[in-house]
Short mmCIF file of C-alpha atoms in Angstrom, two decimals:
data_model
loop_
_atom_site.label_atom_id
_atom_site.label_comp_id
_atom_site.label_asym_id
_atom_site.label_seq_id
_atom_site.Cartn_x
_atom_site.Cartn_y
_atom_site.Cartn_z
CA UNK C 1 8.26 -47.38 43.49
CA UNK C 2 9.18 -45.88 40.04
CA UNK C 3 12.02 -47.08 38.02
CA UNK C 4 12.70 -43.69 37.85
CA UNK C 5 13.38 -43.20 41.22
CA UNK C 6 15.77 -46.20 41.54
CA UNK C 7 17.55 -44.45 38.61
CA UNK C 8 18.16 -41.44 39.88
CA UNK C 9 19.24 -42.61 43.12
CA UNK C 10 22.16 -45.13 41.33
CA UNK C 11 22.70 -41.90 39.73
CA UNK C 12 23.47 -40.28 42.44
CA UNK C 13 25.50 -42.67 44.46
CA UNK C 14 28.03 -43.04 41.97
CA UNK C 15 28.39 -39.29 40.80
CA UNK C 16 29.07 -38.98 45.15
CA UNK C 17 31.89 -41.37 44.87
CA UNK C 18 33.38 -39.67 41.37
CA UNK C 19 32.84 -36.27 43.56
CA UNK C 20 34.48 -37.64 46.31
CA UNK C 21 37.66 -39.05 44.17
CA UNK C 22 38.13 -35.61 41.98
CA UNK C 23 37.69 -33.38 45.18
CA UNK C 24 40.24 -35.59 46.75
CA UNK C 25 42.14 -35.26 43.60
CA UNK C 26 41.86 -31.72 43.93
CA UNK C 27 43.13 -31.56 47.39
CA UNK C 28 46.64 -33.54 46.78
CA UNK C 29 47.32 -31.54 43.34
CA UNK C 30 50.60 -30.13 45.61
CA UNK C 31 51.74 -33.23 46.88
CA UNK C 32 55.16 -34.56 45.75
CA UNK C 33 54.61 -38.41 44.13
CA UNK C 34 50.29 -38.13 44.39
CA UNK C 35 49.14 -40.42 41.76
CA UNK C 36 45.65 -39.06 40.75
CA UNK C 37 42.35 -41.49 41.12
CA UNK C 38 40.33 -42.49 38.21
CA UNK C 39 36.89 -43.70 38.69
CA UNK C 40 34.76 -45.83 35.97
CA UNK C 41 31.15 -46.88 35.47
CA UNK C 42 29.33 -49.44 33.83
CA UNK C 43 25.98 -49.53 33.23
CA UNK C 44 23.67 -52.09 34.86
CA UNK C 45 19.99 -53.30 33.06
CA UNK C 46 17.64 -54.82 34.70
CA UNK C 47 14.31 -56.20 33.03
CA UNK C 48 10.52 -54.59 35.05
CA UNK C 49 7.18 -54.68 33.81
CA UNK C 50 8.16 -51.90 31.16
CA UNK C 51 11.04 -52.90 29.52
CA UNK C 52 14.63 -52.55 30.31
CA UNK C 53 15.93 -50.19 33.14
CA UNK C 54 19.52 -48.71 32.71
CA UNK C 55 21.08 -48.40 36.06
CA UNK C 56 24.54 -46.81 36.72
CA UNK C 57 26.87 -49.49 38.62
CA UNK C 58 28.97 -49.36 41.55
CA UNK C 59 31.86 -47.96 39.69
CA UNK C 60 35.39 -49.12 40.27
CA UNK C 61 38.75 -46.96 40.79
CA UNK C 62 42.39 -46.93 39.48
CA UNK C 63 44.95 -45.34 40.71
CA UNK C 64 46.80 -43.10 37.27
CA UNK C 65 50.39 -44.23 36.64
CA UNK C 66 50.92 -41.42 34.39
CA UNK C 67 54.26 -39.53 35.52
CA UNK C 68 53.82 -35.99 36.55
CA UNK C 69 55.89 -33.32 36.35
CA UNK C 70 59.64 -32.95 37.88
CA UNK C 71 61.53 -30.13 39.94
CA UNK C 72 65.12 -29.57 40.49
CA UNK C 73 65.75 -29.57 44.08
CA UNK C 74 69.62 -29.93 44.16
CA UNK C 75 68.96 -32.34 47.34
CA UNK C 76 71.39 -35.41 47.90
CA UNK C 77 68.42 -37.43 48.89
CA UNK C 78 65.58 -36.21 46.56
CA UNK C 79 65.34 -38.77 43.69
CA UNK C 80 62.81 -39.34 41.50
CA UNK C 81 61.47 -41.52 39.17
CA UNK C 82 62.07 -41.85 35.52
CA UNK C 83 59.77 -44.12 34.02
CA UNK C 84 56.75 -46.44 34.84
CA UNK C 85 58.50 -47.47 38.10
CA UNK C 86 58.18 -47.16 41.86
CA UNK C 87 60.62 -46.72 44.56
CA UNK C 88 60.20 -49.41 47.60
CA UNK C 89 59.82 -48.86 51.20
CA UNK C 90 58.90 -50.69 54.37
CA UNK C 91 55.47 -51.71 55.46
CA UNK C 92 53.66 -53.47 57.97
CA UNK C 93 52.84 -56.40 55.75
CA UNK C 94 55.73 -56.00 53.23
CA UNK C 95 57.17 -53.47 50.71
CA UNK C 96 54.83 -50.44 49.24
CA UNK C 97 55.63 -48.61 46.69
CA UNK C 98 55.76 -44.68 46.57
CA UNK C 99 56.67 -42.12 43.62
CA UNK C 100 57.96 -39.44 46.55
CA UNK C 101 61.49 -39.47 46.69
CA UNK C 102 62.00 -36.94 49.62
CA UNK C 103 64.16 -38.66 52.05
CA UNK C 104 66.25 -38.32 54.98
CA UNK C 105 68.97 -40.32 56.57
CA UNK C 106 68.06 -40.99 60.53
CA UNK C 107 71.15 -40.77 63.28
CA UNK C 108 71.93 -44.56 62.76
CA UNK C 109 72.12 -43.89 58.70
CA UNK C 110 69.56 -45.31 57.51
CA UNK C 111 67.56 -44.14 54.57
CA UNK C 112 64.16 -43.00 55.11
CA UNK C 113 61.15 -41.16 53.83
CA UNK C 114 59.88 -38.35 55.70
CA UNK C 115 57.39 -40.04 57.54
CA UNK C 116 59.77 -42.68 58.82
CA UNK C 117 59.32 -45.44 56.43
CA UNK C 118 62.22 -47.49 55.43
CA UNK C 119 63.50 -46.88 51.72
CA UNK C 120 64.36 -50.75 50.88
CA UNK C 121 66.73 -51.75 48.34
CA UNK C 122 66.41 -53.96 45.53
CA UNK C 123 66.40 -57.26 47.45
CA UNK C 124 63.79 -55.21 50.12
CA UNK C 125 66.10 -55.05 52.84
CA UNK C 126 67.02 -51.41 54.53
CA UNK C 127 69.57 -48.98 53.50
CA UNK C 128 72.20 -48.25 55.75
CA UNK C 129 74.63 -45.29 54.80
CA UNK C 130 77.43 -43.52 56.70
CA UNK C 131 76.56 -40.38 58.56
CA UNK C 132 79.93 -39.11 58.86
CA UNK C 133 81.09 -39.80 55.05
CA UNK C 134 78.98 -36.63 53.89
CA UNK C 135 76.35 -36.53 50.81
CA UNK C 136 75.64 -39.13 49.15
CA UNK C 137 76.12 -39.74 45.32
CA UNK C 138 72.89 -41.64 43.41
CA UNK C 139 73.62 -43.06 40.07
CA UNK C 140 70.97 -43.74 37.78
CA UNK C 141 70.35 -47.08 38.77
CA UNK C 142 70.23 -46.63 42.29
CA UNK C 143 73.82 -47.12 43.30
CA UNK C 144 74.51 -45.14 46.40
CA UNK C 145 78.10 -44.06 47.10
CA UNK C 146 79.89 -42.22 49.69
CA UNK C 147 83.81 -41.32 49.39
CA UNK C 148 83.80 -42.92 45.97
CA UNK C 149 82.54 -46.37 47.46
CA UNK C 150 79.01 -47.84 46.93
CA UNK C 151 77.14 -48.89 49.84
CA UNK C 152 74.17 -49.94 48.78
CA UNK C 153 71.45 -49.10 45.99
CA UNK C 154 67.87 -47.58 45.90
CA UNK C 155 65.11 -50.28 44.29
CA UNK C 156 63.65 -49.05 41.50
CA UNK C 157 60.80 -51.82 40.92
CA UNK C 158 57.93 -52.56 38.09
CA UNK C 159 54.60 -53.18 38.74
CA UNK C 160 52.62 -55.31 36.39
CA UNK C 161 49.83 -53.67 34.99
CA UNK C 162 47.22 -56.25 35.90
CA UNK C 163 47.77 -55.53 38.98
CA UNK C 164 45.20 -53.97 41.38
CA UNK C 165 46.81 -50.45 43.17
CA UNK C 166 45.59 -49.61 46.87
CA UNK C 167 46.09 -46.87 48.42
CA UNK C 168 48.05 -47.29 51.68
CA UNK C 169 49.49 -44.87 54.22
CA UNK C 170 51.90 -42.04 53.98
CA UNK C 171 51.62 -41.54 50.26
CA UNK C 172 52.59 -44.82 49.37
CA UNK C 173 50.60 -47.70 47.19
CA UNK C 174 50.17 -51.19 47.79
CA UNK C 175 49.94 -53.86 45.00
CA UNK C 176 48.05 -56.98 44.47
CA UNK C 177 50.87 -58.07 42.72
CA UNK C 178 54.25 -58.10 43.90
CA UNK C 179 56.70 -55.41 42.06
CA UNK C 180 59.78 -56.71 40.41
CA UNK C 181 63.47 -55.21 40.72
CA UNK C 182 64.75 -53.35 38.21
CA UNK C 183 67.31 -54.54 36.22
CA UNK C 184 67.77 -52.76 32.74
CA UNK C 185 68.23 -49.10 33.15
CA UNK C 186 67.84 -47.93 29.66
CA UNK C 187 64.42 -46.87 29.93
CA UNK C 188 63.86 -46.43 33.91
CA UNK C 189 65.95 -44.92 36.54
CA UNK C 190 66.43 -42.61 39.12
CA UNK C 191 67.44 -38.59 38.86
CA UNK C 192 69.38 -37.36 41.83
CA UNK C 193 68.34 -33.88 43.21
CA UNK C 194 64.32 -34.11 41.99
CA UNK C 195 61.46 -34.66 43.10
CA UNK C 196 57.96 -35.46 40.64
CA UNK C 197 54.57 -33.47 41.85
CA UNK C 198 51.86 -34.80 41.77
CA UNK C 199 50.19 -36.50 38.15
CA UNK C 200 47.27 -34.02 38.83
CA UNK C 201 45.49 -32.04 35.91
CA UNK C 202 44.03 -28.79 37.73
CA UNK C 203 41.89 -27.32 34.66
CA UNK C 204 40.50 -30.70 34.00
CA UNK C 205 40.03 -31.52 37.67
CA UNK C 206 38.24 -28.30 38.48
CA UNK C 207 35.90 -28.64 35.25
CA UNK C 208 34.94 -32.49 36.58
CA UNK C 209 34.26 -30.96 39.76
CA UNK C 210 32.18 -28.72 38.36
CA UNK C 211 30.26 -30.72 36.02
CA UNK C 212 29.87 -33.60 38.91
CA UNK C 213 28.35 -30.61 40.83
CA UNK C 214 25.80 -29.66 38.52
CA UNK C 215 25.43 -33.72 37.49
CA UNK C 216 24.65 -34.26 41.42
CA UNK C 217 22.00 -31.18 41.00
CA UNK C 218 20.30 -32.13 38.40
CA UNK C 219 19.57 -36.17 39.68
CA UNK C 220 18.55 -34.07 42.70
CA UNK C 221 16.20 -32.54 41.16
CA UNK C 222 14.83 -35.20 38.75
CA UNK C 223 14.11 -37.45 41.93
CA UNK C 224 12.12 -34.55 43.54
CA UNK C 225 9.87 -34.29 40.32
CA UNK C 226 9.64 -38.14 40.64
CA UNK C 227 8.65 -38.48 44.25
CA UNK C 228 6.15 -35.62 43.28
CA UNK C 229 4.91 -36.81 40.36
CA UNK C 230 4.19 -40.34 42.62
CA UNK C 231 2.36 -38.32 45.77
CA UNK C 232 0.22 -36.25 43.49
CA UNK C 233 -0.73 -40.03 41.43
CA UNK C 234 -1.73 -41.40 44.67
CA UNK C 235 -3.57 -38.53 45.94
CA UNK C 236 -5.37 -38.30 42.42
CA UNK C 237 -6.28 -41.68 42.35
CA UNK C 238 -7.00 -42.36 45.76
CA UNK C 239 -7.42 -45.88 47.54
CA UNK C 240 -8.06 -48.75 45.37
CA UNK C 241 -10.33 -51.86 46.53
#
């Protein structure tokens, strides 16, 4: 088969995958704490009878940690994140890590996120507040108090930035490195009564969309021509031996 063809088909493979990360970009750009998808090629060579072929790799994919924008919602329990940091909650295999602040306090009183999860505090154990002591007060550094009395604290935790960010259930991240508590609030911290949208560009989502579109197209087209320019070779020159 042509190099050609090989080409154009590594071509298109990895402009599906950057289609499929922007569209699903795209779709979460109204989602409180969505931390957009970033996708990156190399390019592969390989030696054939011609020379070197340039193929387009696998491509690998980050998940942005750029902060996006942040809304006053007057909510006790909104918070959000100031900073490269991440709020903790509960999973199945230990703590993820989330950038949506929207939570709710269950009959028992403990603090959750609105699909259920457990918001952990600095040492990763659950949050347990008072339902009958009214709205709670969040300092910047997590503190939670009720009636003028803490009662426990939000984490706030880093992530290193070697580490590898998964994408796990219910808006949350998981990391290949475990995140590290907070403890110097000069820089990071927590805002009571916000929340932070999603790190989503529209405009320059919706022009990579676009251009993947037409990208996608045009290897469409270029293997066509190939596989034609192949059938009409073999018909031309017919059988050989």
């Amino acid at each position: 088969m042509q190099p050609s063809l090989y080409v154009s088909l590594s071509s298109q493979i990895a402009l599906e995958k950057r289609l499929t990360t922007t569209a699903n970009n795209v779709a979460n750009m109204a989602t409180v704490g969505f931390r957009a998808e970033e996708t990156k090629f190399a390019e592969l060579l390989t030696r054939s009878n011609r020379g070197e072929v340039a193929f387009v790799g696998p491509g690998t994919s980050a998940i942005s940690r750029v902060a996006g924008p942040t809304t006053k919602t007057d909510s006790p329990l909104d918070v959000a994140v100031q900073g490269d940091a991440w709020l903790g909650v509960s999973g199945p295999k230990g703590t993820l890590y989330t950038r949506d602040g929207r939570f709710t306090m269950d009959a028992n009183g403990q603090l959750r996120t609105l699909t259920g999860k457990a918001v952990v505090d600095p040492g990763g154990g659950p949050i347990t507040l008072d339902p009958q002591a009214g709205p709670p007060t969040i300092g910047r550094d997590g503190s939670i108090y009720q009636n003028r009395q803490q009662v426990g604290a939000i984490g706030l935790f880093t992530i290193d930035p070697k580490a590898t960010l998964s994408r796990a259930a219910d808006n949350t991240v998981s990391s290949s490195l475990p995140g590290r508590a907070v403890q110097d609030f000069t820089r990071l911290g927590i805002a009571q009564g916000y929340v932070e949208g999603a790190n989503v560009n529209p405009i320059m989502e919706m022009t990579r969309l676009i251009a993947i579109q037409r990208a996608f197209e045009s290897a469409a087209t270029q293997t066509s021509q190939s596989e034609n320019t192949l059938s009409d070779a073999i018909k031309t020159l017919g059988p050989q031996g």
